[in-house]
CSV table of C-alpha atoms in Angstrom, one decimal:
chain,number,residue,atom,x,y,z
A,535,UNK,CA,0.0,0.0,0.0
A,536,UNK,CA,0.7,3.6,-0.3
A,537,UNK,CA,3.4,4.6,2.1
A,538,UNK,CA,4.1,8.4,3.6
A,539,UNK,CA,4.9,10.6,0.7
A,540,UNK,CA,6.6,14.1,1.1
A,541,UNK,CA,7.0,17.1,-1.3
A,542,UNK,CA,9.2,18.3,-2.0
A,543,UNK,CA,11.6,16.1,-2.4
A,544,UNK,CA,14.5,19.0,-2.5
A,545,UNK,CA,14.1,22.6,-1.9
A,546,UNK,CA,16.5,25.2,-2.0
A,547,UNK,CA,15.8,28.7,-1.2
A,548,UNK,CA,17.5,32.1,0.1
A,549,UNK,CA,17.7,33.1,3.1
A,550,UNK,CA,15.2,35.1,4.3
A,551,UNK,CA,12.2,33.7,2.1
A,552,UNK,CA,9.3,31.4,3.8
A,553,UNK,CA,9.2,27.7,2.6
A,554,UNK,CA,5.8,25.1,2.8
A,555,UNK,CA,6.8,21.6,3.6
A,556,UNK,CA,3.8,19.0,2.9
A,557,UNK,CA,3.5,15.6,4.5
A,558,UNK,CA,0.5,13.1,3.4
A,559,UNK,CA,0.7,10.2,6.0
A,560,UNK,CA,-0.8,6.6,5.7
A,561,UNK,CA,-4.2,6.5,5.1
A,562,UNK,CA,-6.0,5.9,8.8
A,563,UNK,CA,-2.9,6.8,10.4
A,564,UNK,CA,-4.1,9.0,13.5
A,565,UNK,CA,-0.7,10.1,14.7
A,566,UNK,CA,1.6,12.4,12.7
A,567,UNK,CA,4.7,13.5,13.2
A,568,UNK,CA,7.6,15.8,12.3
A,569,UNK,CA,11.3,15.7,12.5
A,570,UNK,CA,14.6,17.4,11.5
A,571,UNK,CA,17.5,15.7,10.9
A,572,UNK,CA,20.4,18.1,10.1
A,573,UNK,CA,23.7,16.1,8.0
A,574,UNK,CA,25.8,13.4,10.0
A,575,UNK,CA,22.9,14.2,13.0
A,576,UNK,CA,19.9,12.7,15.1
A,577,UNK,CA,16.7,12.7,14.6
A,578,UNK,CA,15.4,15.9,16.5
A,579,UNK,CA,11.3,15.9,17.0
A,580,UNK,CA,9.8,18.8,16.1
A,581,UNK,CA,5.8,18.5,16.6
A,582,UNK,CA,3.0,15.8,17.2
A,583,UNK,CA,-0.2,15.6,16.0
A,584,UNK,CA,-3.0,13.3,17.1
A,585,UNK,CA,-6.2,13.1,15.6
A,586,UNK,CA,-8.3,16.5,17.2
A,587,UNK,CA,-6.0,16.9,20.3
A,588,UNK,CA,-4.3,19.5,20.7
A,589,UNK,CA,-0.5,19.0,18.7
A,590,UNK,CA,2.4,19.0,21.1
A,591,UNK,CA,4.6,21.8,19.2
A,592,UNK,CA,7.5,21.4,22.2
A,593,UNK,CA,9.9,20.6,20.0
A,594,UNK,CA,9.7,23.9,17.5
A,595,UNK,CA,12.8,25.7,17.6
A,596,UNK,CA,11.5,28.8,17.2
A,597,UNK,CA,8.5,31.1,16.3
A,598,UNK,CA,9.7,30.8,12.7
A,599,UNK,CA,8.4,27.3,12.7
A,600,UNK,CA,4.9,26.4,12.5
A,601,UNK,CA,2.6,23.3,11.4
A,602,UNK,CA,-0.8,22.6,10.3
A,603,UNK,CA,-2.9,19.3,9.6
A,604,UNK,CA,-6.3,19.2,9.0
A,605,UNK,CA,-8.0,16.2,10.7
A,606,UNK,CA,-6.4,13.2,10.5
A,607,UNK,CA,-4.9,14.2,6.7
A,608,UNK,CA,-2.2,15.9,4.9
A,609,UNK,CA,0.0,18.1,7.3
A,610,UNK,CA,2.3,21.4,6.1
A,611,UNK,CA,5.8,22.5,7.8
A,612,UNK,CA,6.1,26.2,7.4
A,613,UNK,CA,9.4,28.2,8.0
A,614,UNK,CA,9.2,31.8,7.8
A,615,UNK,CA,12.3,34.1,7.4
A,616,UNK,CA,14.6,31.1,6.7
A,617,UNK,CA,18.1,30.9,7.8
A,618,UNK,CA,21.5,28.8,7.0
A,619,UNK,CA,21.1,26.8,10.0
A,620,UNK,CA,17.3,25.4,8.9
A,621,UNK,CA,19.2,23.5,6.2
A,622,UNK,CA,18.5,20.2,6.8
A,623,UNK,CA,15.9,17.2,5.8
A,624,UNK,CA,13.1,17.0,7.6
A,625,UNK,CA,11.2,13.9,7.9
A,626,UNK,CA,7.3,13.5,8.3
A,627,UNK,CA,6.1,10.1,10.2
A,628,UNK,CA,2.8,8.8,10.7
A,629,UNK,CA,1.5,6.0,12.8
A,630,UNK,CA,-1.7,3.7,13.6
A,631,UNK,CA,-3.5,4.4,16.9
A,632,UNK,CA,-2.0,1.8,18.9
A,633,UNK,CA,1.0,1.0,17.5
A,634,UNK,CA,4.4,2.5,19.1
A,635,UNK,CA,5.7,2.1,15.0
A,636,UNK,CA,6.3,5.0,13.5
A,637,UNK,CA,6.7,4.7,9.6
A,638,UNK,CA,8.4,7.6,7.8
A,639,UNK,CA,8.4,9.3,4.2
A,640,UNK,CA,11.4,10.0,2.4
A,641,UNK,CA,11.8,13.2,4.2
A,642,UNK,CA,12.3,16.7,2.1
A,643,UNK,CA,15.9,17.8,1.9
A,644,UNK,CA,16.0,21.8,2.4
A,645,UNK,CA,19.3,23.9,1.7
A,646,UNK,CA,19.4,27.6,2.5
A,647,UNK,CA,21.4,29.9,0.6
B,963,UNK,CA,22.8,13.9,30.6
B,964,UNK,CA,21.1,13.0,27.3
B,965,UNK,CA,18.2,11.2,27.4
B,966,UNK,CA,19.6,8.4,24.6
B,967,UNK,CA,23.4,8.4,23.9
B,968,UNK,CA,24.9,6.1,21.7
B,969,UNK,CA,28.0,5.2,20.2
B,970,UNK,CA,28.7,6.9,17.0
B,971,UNK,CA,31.1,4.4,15.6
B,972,UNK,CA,31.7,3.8,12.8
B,973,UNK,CA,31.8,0.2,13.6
B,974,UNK,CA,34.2,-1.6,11.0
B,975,UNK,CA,33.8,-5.4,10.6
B,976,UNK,CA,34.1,-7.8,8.2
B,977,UNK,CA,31.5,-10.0,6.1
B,978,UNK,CA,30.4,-13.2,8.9
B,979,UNK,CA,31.8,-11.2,12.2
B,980,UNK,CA,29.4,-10.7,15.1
B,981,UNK,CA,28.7,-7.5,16.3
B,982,UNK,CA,26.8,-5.8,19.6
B,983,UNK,CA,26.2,-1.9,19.7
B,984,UNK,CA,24.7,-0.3,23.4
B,985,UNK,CA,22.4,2.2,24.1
B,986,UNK,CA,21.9,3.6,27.5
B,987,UNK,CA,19.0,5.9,28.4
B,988,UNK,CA,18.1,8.4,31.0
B,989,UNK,CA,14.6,8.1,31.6
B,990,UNK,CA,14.2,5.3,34.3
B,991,UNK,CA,10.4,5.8,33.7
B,992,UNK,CA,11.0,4.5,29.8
B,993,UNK,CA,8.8,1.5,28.8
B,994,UNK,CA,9.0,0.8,25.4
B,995,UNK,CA,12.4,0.3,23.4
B,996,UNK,CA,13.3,-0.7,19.8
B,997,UNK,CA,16.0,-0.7,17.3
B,998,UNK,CA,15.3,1.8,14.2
B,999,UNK,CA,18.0,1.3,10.9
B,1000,UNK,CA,18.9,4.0,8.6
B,1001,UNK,CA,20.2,3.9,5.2
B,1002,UNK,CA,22.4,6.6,3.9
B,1003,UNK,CA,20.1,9.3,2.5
B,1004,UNK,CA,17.2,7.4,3.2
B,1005,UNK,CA,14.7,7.6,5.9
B,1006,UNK,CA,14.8,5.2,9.4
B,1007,UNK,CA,12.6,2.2,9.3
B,1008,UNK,CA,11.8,0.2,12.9
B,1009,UNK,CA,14.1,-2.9,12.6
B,1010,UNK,CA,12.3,-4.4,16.1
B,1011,UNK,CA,11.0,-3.5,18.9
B,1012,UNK,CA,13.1,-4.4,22.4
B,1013,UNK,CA,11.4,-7.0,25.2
B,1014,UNK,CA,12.1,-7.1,28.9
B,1015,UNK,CA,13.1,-10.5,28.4
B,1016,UNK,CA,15.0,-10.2,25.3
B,1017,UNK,CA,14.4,-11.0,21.6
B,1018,UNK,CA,15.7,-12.7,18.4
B,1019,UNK,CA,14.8,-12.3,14.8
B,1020,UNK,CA,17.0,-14.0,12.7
B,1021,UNK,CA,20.6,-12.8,12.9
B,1022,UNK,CA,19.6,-10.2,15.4
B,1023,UNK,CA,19.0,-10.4,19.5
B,1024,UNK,CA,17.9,-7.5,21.1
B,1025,UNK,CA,18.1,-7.4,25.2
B,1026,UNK,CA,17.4,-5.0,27.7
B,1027,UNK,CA,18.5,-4.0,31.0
B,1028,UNK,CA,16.4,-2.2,33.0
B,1029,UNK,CA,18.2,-1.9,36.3
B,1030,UNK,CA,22.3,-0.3,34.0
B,1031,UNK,CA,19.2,1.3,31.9
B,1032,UNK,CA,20.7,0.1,28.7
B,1033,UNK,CA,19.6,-1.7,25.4
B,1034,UNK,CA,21.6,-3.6,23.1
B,1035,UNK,CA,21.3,-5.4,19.6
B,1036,UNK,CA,23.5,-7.7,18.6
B,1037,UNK,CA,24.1,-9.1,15.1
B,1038,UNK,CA,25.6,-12.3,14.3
B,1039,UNK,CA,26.9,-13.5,10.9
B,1040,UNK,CA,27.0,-9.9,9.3
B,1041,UNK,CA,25.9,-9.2,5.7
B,1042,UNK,CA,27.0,-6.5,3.4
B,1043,UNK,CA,23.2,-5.2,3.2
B,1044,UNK,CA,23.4,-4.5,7.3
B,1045,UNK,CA,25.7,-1.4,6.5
B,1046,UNK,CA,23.7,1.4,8.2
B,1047,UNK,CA,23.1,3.1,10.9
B,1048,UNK,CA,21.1,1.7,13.7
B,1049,UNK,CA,18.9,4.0,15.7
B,1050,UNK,CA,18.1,3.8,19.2
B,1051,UNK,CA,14.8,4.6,20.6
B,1052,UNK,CA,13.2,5.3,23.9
B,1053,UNK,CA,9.4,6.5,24.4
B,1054,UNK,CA,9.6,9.7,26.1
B,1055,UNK,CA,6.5,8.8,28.3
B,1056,UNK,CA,4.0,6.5,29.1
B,1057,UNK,CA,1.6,5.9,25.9
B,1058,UNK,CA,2.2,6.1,22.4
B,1059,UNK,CA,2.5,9.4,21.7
B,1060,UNK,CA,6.2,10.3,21.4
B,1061,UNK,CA,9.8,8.9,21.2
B,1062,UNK,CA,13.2,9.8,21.3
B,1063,UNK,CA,16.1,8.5,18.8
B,1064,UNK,CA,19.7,8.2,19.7
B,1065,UNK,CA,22.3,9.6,17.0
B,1066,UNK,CA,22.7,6.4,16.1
B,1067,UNK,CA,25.9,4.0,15.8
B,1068,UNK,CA,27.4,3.3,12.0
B,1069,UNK,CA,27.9,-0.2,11.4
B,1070,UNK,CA,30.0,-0.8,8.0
B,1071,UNK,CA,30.6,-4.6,6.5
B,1072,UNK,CA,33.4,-5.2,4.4
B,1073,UNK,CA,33.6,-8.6,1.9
């Protein structure tokens, strides 16, 4: 079946402009997740989505950084005012209600000029 | 303290060596552990989950220890194809909702 799919795949932007990431998880997946994973680092979890509740956003770096996902479907990553150091790929996951797996999409490589 | 650290590597071995990595964690609360693999470029996919009493699948035996706070996978008889990185990971708290990855530990297999 249809995994998590991502797009872009690659985007590369200049400093300074806003970027919209999307994320469509697996269909009937409830819980939704983002992550950034800058070169040669961890995974570093960004926000959490699940179902109507209220998304745990404790792990956005900053103001710049906001998300979005209507019901229990696709989800957008939006940087504003990027900078060098949100070069990175950032990886969407989704995962079944009770289920601890989390399965992942090919993530979306971002490089900021 | 971080709340997963792991041993970078990389870990060099040849084609049919064995091969244990450790993870140690800081939450003592922690419940649920598994193993996540990376490709290069590519994004992690949950190799298997880690039991209080310890777990094989195939070439692979995960254990825990609950008292040093520490996880392990071991790998016996090594492939080319297990060249990756292999990812640590803790829930944060109890439920589903969230975990934390180590950095991983590189493993590299050499004919």
């Amino acid at each position: 079946g249809a995994g998590v799919s991502q797009s872009p795949s690659n985007k590369v932007t200049e400093k300074g402009k806003d970027v919209e990431l999307r994320c469509d998880p697996i269909s009937g997946h409830t819980a939704l997740y983002w992550y950034r994973q800058r070169l040669g680092q961890g995974l570093e979890f960004l926000i959490y989505f699940q179902g109507n509740s209220a998304p745990d956003k404790s792990g956005l770096p900053s103001d710049r950084f906001s998300a979005e996902r209507t019901g229990e479907s696709v989800s957008t990553l939006t940087i504003q005012r990027t900078q060098q150091e949100d070069s990175a790929v950032y990886l969407c996951a989704s995962r079944r209600g009770h289920s601890y797996e989390q399965y992942f999409g090919p993530g979306t490589r971002l490089t900021v000029t | 303290r971080k709340e997963v650290e792991q041993d970078p590597g990389p870990f060099n071995v040849p084609e049919g060596a064995t091969v244990a990595f450790n993870c140690t964690y800081s939450n003592s609360a922690s419940q649920s552990f598994f193993w996540y693999r990376q490709d290069c470029r590519k994004e992690p996919k949950l190799l298997m989950s880690v039991y209080s009493s310890g777990n094989e699948d195939g070439r692979f035996t995960a254990q825990l220890n609950r008292a040093s706070q520490y996880i392990s996978l071991l790998i016996r008889d090594s492939k080319l194809s297990d060249s990756a990185t292999y990812l640590c990971v803790v829930n944060r708290q109890s439920g589903y909702s969230t975990l934390t990855f180590g950095k991983g530990t590189m493993l590299l297999v050499s004919p």
